[in-house]
C-alpha positions in Angstrom: -9.2 -24.9 -3.4 -7.3 -21.7 -2.7 -3.9 -21.6 -4.2 -2.9 -18.7 -2.0 -4.5 -19.9 1.2 -2.9 -23.3 1.4 0.7 -21.9 1.5 1.9 -21.2 5.1 3.2 -17.8 6.1 6.8 -18.0 7.2 7.6 -15.7 10.2 11.2 -14.3 10.0 13.4 -14.0 13.1 12.8 -10.8 15.0 9.0 -10.9 14.5 6.8 -12.0 17.4 3.2 -13.2 16.7 0.4 -13.0 19.2 -2.6 -15.1 18.2 -6.0 -14.9 19.9 -9.5 -16.0 18.8 -10.5 -12.6 17.5 -7.2 -11.0 16.3 -3.6 -11.6 15.3 -0.9 -9.1 16.1 2.7 -9.0 14.8 5.5 -7.0 16.4 8.8 -6.3 14.7 11.5 -3.7 14.3 9.1 -1.3 12.4 6.3 -1.4 14.9 3.2 -3.4 15.7 0.2 -4.2 13.5 -3.1 -6.0 14.3 -5.6 -7.8 12.1 -9.1 -8.8 13.3 -10.0 -12.4 12.4 -13.4 -13.8 11.4 -14.9 -17.0 12.6 -15.0 -18.3 9.0 -11.2 -19.2 9.1 -9.0 -20.8 11.7 -5.5 -19.6 12.1 -2.8 -21.7 13.8 0.9 -21.2 14.5 3.6 -23.9 14.5 7.1 -22.7 15.4 7.8 -20.1 12.7 4.9 -20.8 10.3 1.3 -19.6 10.3 -1.4 -21.7 8.5 -4.9 -20.6 7.6 -7.7 -23.0 7.0 -11.4 -22.4 6.3 -13.6 -23.2 9.3 -16.4 -24.7 7.2 -17.3 -25.3 3.6 -19.3 -22.2 2.9 -18.5 -19.8 0.0 -17.7 -17.0 2.4 -15.2 -19.1 4.3 -13.4 -20.2 1.1 -13.3 -16.6 -0.1 -11.8 -15.3 3.2 -9.3 -18.1 3.3 -6.8 -16.7 0.8 -7.6 -13.1 1.8 -6.8 -13.7 5.4 -3.6 -15.5 4.5 -2.5 -12.6 2.2 -3.3 -10.0 4.9 -1.3 -12.0 7.5 1.6 -12.2 5.1 1.4 -8.4 4.6 1.3 -8.0 8.4 4.5 -10.0 8.8 6.3 -8.4 5.9 5.3 -4.9 7.1 6.7 -5.2 10.6 10.0 -6.8 9.3 10.8 -5.1 6.0 8.1 -2.5 5.5 6.5 -1.3 2.2 7.6 1.6 -0.1 5.7 3.4 -2.9 7.4 6.0 -5.1 5.6 8.7 -7.0 7.1 10.6 -9.9 5.9 14.1 -10.7 6.0 15.2 -14.4 5.2 18.7 -15.6 6.6 22.2 -15.8 6.5 23.8 -12.3 5.1 20.6 -10.7 7.1 19.7 -7.5 6.7 18.4 -4.0 8.3 19.0 -0.7 7.9 17.8 2.9 7.3 20.6 5.5 7.2 19.1 8.9 4.1 16.9 9.2 2.7 17.9 5.7 3.4 17.0 2.1 3.1 20.1 0.0 2.4 19.5 -3.7 2.5 22.2 -6.4 0.5 20.8 -9.3 -0.5 23.7 -11.4 -3.4 24.8 -9.3 -3.8 28.4 -8.1 -2.9 27.0 -4.6 -0.6 24.5 -3.1 -2.1 21.1 -2.1 -1.2 20.3 1.5 -1.6 16.7 2.7 -1.4 15.7 6.3 1.0 12.7 6.7 -0.6 10.0 8.9 1.2 8.6 11.9 3.2 5.5 11.0 4.2 6.8 7.5 7.5 8.2 6.5 7.4 10.5 3.5 10.6 11.8 1.8 10.9 14.1 -1.1 14.1 12.6 -2.6 14.0 15.2 -5.4 11.5 17.9 -6.1 9.9 15.5 -8.6 10.2 12.2 -6.7 8.4 11.2 -3.5 9.1 8.0 -1.5 6.3 6.9 0.9 7.2 4.1 3.3 5.7 2.4 6.3 4.7 -0.9 7.9 1.1 -0.9 6.9 0.7 -1.8 3.3 -2.9 -0.5 3.1 -2.0 2.9 4.6 1.1 3.3 2.3 -1.0 2.5 -0.8 -3.9 4.7 0.2 -1.8 7.7 0.9 0.0 7.3 -2.4 -3.3 6.9 -4.2 -4.6 10.1 -2.6 -1.5 12.0 -3.6 -1.8 10.7 -7.2 -5.5 11.5 -7.2 -4.9 15.2 -7.0 -3.5 15.3 -10.6 -3.3 11.9 -12.2 -1.2 11.5 -15.4 -2.9 12.8 -18.5 -2.6 10.9 -21.8 -1.5 13.7 -24.1 1.7 15.1 -22.5 2.0 12.7 -19.6 1.9 15.5 -17.0 0.8 14.7 -13.5 1.6 12.4 -10.6 2.3 8.7 -11.3 3.7 5.7 -9.7 7.3 4.9 -10.4 7.5 2.6 -13.4 3.8 3.1 -14.3 3.3 3.2 -18.1 1.0 5.9 -19.4 -0.7 5.1 -22.7 -0.1 8.2 -24.8 -2.6 9.5 -27.3 -1.9 11.4 -30.5 -2.9 15.1 -30.4 -5.1 17.0 -32.9 -4.2 16.8 -36.6 -4.7 19.5 -39.2 
């Protein structure tokens, strides 16, 4: 039995849920998000709670039970509170800035890395070495942060590169004589 799936999702005040057979949509102060539903799970809404149950006893239905519940919880949290990821940049001359609709990263390459900021995301360079990415869609926030980190991930010898805030980098010892 799914430990995640059996817990109901509590809908806070200020969030309206629209439930149809093929999708669920949540609307709140930070926007509107939609999630397509499969026929393997049944979703029901009672007052301010959403419950998810498997439609049948197949392995796929049991697997999608907890996943669907977690995605609906992310939907509700996203439109009410939103999600934020912070990136730290470490290295001499490494910095970031937001220019209009683009995030410009200087990461030691011979050129600047320009990343187009997708609609629905808010990117702020709080310091030249700290980026805050926020938005309602958890997947979009995480993917954009992962793409930015992917340009120059942290290296294990000096720790230079782009890393998530609070991420621990296992450091290696350098060459010995």
